[in-house]
PDB file of C-alpha atoms in Angstrom:
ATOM      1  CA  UNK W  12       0.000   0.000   0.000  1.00 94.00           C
ATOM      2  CA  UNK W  13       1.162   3.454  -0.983  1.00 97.00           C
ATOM      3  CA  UNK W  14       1.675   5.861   2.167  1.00 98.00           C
ATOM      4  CA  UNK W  15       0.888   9.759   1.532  1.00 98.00           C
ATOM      5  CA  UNK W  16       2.841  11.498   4.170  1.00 98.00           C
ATOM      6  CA  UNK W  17       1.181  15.177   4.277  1.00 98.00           C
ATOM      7  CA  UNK W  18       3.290  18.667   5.474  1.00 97.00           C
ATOM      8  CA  UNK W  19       2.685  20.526   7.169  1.00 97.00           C
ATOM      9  CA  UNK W  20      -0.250  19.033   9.321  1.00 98.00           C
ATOM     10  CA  UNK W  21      -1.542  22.756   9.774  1.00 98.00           C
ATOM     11  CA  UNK W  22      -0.896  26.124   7.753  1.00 98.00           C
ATOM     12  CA  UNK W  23      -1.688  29.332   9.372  1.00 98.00           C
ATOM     13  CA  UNK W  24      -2.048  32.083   6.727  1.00 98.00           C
ATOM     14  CA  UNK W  25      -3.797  34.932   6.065  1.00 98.00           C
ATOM     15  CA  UNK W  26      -5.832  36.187   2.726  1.00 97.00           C
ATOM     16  CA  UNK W  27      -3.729  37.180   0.146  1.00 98.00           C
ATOM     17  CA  UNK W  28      -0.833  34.796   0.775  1.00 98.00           C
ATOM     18  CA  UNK W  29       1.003  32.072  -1.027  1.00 98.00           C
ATOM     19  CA  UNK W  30       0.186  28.596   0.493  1.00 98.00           C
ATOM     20  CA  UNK W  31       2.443  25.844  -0.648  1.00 98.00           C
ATOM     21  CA  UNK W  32       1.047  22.249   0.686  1.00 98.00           C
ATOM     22  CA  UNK W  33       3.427  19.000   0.665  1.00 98.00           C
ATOM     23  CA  UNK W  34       2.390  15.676  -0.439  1.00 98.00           C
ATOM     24  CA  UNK W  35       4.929  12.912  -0.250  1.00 98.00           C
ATOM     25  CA  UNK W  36       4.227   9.126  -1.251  1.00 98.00           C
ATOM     26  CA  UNK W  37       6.333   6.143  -0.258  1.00 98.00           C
ATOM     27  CA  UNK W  38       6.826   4.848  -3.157  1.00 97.00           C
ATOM     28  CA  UNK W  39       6.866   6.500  -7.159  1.00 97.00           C
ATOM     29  CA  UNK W  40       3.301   6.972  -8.285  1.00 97.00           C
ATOM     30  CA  UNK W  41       4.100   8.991 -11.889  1.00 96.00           C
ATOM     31  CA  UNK W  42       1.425  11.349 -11.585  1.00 96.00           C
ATOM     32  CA  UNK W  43      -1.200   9.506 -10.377  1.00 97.00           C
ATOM     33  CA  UNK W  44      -2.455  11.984  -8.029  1.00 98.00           C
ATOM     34  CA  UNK W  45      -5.356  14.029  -7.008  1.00 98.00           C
ATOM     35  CA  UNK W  46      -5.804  16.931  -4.235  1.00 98.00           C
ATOM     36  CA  UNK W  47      -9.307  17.385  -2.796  1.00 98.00           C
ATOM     37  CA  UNK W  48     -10.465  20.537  -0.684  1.00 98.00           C
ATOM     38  CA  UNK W  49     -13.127  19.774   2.510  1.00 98.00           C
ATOM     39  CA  UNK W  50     -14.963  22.251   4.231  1.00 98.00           C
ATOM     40  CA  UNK W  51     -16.551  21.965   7.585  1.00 96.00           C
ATOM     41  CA  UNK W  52     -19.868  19.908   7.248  1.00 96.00           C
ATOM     42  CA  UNK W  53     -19.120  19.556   3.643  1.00 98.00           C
ATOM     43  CA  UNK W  54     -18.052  16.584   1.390  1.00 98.00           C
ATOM     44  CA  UNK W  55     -14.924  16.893  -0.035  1.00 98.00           C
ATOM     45  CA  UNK W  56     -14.291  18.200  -3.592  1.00 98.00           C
ATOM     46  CA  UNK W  57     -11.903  17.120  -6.437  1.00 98.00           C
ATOM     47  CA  UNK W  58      -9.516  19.872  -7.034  1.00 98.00           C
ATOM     48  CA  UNK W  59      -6.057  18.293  -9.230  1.00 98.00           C
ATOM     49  CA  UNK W  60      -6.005  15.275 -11.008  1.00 98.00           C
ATOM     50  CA  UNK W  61      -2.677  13.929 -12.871  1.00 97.00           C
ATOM     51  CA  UNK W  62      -1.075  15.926 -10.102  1.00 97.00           C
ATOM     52  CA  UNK W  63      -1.153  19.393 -12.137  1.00 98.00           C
ATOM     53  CA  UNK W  64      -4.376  19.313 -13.867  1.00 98.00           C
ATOM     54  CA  UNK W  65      -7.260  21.633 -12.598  1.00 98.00           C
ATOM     55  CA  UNK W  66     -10.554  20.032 -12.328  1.00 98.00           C
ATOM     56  CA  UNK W  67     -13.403  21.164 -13.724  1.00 96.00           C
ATOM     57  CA  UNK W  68     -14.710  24.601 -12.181  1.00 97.00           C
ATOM     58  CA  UNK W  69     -11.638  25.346 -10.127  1.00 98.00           C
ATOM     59  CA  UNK W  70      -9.976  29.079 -10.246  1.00 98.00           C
ATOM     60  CA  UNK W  71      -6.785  29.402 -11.335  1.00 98.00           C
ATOM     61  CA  UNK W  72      -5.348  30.476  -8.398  1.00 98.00           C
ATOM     62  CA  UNK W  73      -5.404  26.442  -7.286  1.00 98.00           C
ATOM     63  CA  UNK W  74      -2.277  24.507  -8.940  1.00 98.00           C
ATOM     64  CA  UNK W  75      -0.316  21.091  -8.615  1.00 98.00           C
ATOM     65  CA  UNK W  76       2.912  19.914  -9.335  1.00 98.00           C
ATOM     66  CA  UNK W  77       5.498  17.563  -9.060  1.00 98.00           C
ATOM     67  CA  UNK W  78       5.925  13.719 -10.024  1.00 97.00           C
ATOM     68  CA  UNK W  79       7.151  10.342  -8.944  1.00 97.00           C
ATOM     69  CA  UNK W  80       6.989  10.773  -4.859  1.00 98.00           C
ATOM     70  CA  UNK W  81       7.104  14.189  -4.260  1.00 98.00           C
ATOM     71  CA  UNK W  82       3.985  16.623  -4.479  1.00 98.00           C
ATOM     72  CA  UNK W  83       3.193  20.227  -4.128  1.00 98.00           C
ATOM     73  CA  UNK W  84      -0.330  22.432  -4.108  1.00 98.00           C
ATOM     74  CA  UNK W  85      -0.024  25.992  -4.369  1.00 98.00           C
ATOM     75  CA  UNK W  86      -2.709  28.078  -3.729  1.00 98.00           C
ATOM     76  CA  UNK W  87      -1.292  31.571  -5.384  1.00 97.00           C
ATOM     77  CA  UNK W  88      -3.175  34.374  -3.301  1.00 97.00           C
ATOM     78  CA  UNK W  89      -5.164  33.087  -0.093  1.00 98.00           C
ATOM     79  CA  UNK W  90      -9.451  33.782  -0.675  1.00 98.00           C
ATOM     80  CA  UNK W  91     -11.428  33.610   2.443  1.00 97.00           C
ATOM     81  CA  UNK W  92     -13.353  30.208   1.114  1.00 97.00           C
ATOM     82  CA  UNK W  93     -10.080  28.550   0.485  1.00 98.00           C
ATOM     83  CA  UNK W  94      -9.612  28.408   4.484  1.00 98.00           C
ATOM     84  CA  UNK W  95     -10.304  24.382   4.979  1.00 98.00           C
ATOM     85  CA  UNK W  96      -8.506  20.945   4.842  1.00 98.00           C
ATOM     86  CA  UNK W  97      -7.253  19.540   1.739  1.00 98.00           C
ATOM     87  CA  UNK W  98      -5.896  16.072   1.285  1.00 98.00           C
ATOM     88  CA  UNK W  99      -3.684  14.065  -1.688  1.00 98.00           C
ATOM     89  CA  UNK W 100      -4.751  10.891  -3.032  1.00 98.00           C
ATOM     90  CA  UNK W 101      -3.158   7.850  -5.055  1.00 98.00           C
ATOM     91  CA  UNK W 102      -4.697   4.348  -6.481  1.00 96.00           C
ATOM     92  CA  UNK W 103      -1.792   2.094  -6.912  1.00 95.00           C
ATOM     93  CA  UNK W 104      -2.474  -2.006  -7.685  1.00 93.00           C
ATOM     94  CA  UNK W 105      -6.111  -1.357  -7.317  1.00 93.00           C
ATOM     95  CA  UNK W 106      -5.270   0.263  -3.841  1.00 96.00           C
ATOM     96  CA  UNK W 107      -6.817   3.762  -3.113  1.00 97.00           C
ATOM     97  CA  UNK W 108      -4.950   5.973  -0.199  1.00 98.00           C
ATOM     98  CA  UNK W 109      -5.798   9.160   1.252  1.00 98.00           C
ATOM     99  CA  UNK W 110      -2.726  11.396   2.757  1.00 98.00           C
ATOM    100  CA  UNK W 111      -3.955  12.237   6.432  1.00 98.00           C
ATOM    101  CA  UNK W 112      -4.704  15.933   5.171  1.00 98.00           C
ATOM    102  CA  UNK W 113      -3.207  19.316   5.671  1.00 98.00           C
ATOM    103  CA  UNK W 114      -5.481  22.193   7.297  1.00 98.00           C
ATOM    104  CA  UNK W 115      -5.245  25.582   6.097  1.00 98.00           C
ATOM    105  CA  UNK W 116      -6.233  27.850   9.017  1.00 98.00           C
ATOM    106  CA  UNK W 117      -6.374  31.713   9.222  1.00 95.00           C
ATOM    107  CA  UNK W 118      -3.744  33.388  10.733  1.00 94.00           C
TER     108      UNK W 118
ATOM    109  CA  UNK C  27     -26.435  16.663 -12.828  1.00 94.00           C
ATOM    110  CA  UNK C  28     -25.744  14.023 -11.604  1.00 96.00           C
ATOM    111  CA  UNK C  29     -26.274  13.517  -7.282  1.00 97.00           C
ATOM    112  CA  UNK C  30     -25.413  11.039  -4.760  1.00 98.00           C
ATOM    113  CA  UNK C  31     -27.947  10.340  -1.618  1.00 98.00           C
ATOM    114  CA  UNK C  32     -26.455   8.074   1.132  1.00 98.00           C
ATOM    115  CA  UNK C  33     -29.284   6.424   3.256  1.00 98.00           C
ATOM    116  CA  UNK C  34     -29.593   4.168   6.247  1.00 97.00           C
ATOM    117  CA  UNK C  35     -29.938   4.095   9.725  1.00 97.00           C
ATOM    118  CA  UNK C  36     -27.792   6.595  12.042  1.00 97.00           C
ATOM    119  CA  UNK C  37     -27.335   4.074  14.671  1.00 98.00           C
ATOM    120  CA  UNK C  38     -25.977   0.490  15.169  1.00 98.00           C
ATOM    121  CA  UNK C  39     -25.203  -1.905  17.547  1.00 98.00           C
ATOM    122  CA  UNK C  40     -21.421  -3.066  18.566  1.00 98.00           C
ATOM    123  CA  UNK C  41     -21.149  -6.504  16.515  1.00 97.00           C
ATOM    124  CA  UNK C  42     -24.352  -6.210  14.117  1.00 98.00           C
ATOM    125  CA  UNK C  43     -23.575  -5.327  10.509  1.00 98.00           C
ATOM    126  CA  UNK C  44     -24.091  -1.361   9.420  1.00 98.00           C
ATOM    127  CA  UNK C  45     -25.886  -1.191   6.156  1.00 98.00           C
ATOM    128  CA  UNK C  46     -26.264   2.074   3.739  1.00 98.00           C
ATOM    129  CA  UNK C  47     -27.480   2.871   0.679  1.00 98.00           C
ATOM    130  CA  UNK C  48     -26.736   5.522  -2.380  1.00 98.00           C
ATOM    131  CA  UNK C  49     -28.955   6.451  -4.376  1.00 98.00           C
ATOM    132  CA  UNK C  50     -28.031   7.804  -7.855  1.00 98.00           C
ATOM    133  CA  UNK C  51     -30.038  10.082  -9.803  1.00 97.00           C
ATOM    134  CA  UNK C  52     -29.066  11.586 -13.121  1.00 96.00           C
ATOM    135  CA  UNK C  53     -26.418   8.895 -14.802  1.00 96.00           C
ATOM    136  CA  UNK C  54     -27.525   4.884 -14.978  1.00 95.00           C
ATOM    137  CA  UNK C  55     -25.111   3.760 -12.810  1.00 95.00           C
ATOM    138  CA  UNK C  56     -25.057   0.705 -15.171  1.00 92.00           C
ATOM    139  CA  UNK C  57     -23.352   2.297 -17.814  1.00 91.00           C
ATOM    140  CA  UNK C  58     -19.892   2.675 -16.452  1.00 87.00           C
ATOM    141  CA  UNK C  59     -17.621   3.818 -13.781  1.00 95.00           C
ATOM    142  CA  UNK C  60     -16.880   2.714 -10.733  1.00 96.00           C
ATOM    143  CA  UNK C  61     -18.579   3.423  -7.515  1.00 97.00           C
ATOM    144  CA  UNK C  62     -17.380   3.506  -4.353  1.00 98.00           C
ATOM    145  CA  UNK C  63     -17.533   4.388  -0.337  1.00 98.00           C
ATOM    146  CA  UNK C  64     -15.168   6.882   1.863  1.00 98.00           C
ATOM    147  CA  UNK C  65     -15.857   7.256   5.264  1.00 98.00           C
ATOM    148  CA  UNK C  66     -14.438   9.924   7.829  1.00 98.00           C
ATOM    149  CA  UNK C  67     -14.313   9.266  11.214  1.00 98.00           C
ATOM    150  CA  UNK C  68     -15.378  12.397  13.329  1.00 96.00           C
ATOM    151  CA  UNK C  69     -12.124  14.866  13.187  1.00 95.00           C
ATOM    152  CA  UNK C  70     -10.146  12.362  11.185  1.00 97.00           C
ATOM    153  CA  UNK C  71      -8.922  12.152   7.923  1.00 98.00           C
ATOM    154  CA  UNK C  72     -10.376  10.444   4.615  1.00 98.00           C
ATOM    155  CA  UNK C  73     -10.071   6.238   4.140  1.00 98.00           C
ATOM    156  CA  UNK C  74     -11.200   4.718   0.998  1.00 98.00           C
ATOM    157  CA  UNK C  75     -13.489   1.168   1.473  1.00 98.00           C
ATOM    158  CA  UNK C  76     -14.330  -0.250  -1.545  1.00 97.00           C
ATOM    159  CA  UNK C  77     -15.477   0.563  -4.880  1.00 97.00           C
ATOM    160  CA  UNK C  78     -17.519  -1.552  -7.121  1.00 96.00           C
ATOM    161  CA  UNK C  79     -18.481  -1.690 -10.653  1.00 95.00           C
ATOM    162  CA  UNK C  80     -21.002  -3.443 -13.340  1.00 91.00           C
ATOM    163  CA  UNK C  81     -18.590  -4.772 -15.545  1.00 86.00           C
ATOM    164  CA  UNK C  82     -15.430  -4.788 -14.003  1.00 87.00           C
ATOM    165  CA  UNK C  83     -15.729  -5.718 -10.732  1.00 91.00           C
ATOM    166  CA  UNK C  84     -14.923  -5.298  -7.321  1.00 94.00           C
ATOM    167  CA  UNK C  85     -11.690  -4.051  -5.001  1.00 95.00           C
ATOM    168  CA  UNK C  86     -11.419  -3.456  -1.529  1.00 95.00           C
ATOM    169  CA  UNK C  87      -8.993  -1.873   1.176  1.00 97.00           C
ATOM    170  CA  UNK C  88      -7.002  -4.984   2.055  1.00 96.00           C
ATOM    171  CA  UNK C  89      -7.846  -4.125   5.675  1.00 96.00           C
ATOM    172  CA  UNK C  90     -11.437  -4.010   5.568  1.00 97.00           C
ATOM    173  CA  UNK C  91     -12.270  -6.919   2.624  1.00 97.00           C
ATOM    174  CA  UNK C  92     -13.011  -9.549   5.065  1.00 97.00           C
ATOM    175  CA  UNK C  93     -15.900  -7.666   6.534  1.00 98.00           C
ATOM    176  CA  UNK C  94     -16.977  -5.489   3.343  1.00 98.00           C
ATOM    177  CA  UNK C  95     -19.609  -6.113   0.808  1.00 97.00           C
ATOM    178  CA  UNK C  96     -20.749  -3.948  -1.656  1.00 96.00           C
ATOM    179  CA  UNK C  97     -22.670  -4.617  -4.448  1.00 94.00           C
ATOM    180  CA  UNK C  98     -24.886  -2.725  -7.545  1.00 95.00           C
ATOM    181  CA  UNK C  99     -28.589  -2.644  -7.754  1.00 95.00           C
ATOM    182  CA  UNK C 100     -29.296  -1.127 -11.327  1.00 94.00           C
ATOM    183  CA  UNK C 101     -33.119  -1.587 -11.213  1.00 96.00           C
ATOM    184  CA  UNK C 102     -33.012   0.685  -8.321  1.00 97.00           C
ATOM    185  CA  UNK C 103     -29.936   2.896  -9.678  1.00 97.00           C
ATOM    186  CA  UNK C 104     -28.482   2.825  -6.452  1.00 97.00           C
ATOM    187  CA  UNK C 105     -25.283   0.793  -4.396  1.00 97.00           C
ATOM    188  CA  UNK C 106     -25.046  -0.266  -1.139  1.00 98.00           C
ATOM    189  CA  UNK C 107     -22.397  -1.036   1.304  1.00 98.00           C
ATOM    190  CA  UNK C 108     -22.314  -3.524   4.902  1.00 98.00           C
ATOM    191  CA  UNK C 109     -19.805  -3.680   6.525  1.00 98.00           C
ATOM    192  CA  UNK C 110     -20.387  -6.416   9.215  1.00 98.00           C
ATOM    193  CA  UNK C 111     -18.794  -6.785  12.894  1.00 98.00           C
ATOM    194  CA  UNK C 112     -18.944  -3.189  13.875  1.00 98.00           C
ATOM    195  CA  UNK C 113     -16.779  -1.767  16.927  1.00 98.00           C
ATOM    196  CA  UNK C 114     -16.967   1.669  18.190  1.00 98.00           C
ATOM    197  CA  UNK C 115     -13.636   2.322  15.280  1.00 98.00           C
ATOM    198  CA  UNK C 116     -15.977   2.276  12.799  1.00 98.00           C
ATOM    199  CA  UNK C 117     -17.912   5.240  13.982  1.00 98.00           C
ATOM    200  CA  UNK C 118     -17.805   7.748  10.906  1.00 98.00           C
ATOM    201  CA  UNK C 119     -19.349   9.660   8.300  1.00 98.00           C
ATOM    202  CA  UNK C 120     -20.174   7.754   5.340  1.00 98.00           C
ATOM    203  CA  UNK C 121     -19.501   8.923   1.675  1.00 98.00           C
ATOM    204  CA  UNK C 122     -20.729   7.383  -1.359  1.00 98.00           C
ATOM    205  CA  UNK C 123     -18.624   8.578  -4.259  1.00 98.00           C
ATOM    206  CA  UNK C 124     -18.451   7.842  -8.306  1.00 97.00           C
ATOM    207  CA  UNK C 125     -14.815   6.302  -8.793  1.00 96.00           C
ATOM    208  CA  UNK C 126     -13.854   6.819 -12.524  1.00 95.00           C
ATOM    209  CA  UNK C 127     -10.428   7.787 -14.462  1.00 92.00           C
ATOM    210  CA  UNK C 128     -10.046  11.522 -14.626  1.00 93.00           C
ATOM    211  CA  UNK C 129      -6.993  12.055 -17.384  1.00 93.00           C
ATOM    212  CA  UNK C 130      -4.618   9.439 -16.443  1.00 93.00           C
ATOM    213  CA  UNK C 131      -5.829   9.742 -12.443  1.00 94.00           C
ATOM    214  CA  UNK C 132      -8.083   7.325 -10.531  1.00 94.00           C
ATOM    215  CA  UNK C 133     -10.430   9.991  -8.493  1.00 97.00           C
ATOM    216  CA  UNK C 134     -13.578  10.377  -6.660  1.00 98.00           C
ATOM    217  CA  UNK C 135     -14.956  12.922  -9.113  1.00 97.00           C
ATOM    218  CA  UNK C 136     -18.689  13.256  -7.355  1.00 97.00           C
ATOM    219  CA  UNK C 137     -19.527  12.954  -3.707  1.00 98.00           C
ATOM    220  CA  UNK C 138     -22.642  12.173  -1.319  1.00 98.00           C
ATOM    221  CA  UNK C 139     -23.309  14.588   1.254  1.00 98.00           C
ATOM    222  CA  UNK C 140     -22.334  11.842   3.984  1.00 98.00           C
ATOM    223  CA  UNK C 141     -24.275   9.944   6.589  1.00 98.00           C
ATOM    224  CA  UNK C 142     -22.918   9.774   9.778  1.00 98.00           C
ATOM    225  CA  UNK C 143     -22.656   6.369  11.468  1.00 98.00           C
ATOM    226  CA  UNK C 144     -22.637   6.085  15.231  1.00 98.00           C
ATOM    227  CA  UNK C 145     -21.542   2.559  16.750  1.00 98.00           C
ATOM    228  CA  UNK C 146     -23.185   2.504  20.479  1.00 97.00           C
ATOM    229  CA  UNK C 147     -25.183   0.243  22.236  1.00 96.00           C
TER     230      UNK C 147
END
């Protein structure tokens, strides 16, 4: 089974600023991977797919990078909504992993 | 669009088997994809279950298989999860999800809204 290892475990920022979010896996994965964003009470919601891609309906300001075991989000210029927990995920040999999620708080 | 409506009861005993529901309106859940269950234990993170499919099967967290089943009912359009010999660990919310290839990416592209599952006697 593929480990996500997410850094850091909390990000205090405040609206306007640049927050980078880490995503290592224990093993390569290409760039099989997806970020999700989950507000309180809320289900989460597909953000990156093929680890750089934007999904559908996402701003700009959201983007992924990075390949084989190391990961990166980058949220360009902090918006009040984007204040919640996001979390990386792989399927590897029909396995599906979650990283233990990184929470963006306000500073 | 297309919606996902988990179901079932809130409430189960230590031992007895926790059953839920989703109910899929606005795609045949016949005609492709995979579909699957997350659950979220309260203040935890996110841990995939199982995801199932009409034509190509079934796969399971290796940890959970034993106790897992999940199957299809396309007259109903909905799928359905139990997950037998509950303990107070499997307290959580519930997520039924549609599990499909997004580029080259395996992602849960559409969730439920969640049903949370208490395990108390």
């Amino acid at each position: 089974e593929v480990v996500l290892a997410q850094s850091p475990a909390t990000l205090s920022l405040s609206p306007g600023e640049r927050a980078t979010l880490s995503c290592r896996a224990s093993q390569s994965i290409s760039s099989y991977l997806a970020w999700y964003q989950q507000k309180p009470g809320q289900a989460p919601r597909l953000l990156i797919y093929d680890a750089s891609k934007r999904a559908t309906g996402i701003p700009a300001r959201f983007s992924g990078s990075g390949s084989g075991t190391d990961f990166t989000l980058t949220i360009s210029s902090l918006e009040p909504e984007d204040f919640a927990v996001y979390y990386c995920q792989q399927r590897t040999n029909w396995l599906i992993t979650f990283g233990q999620g990184t929470r963006l708080e306000i500073k | 669009q297309v919606q996902l409506q988990e179901s079932g009861p809130g409430l189960v005993k230590p031992s007895e088997t926790l059953s839920l529901i989703c109910s899929v309106s606005g795609y045949s859940i016949s005609s492709g994809y995979y579909w699957g269950w997350v659950r979220q234990p309260p203040g935890k993170g996110l841990e995939w279950i199982a995801s199932t499919s009409q034509n190509a099967g079934t796969y399971y967290k290796t940890s959970l298989e034993s106790r897992v089943t999940i199957s299809l009912d396309t007259s109903k359009n909905q799928f359905s999860l139990r997950l037998s010999s509950v303990t107070a660990a499997d307290t959580a919310i519930y997520y039924c999800a549609r599990d499909r290839i997004v580029g080259a990416t395996a992602v849960f592209d559409l969730w439920g809204q969640g049903r949370l599952v208490t395990i108390s006697s």
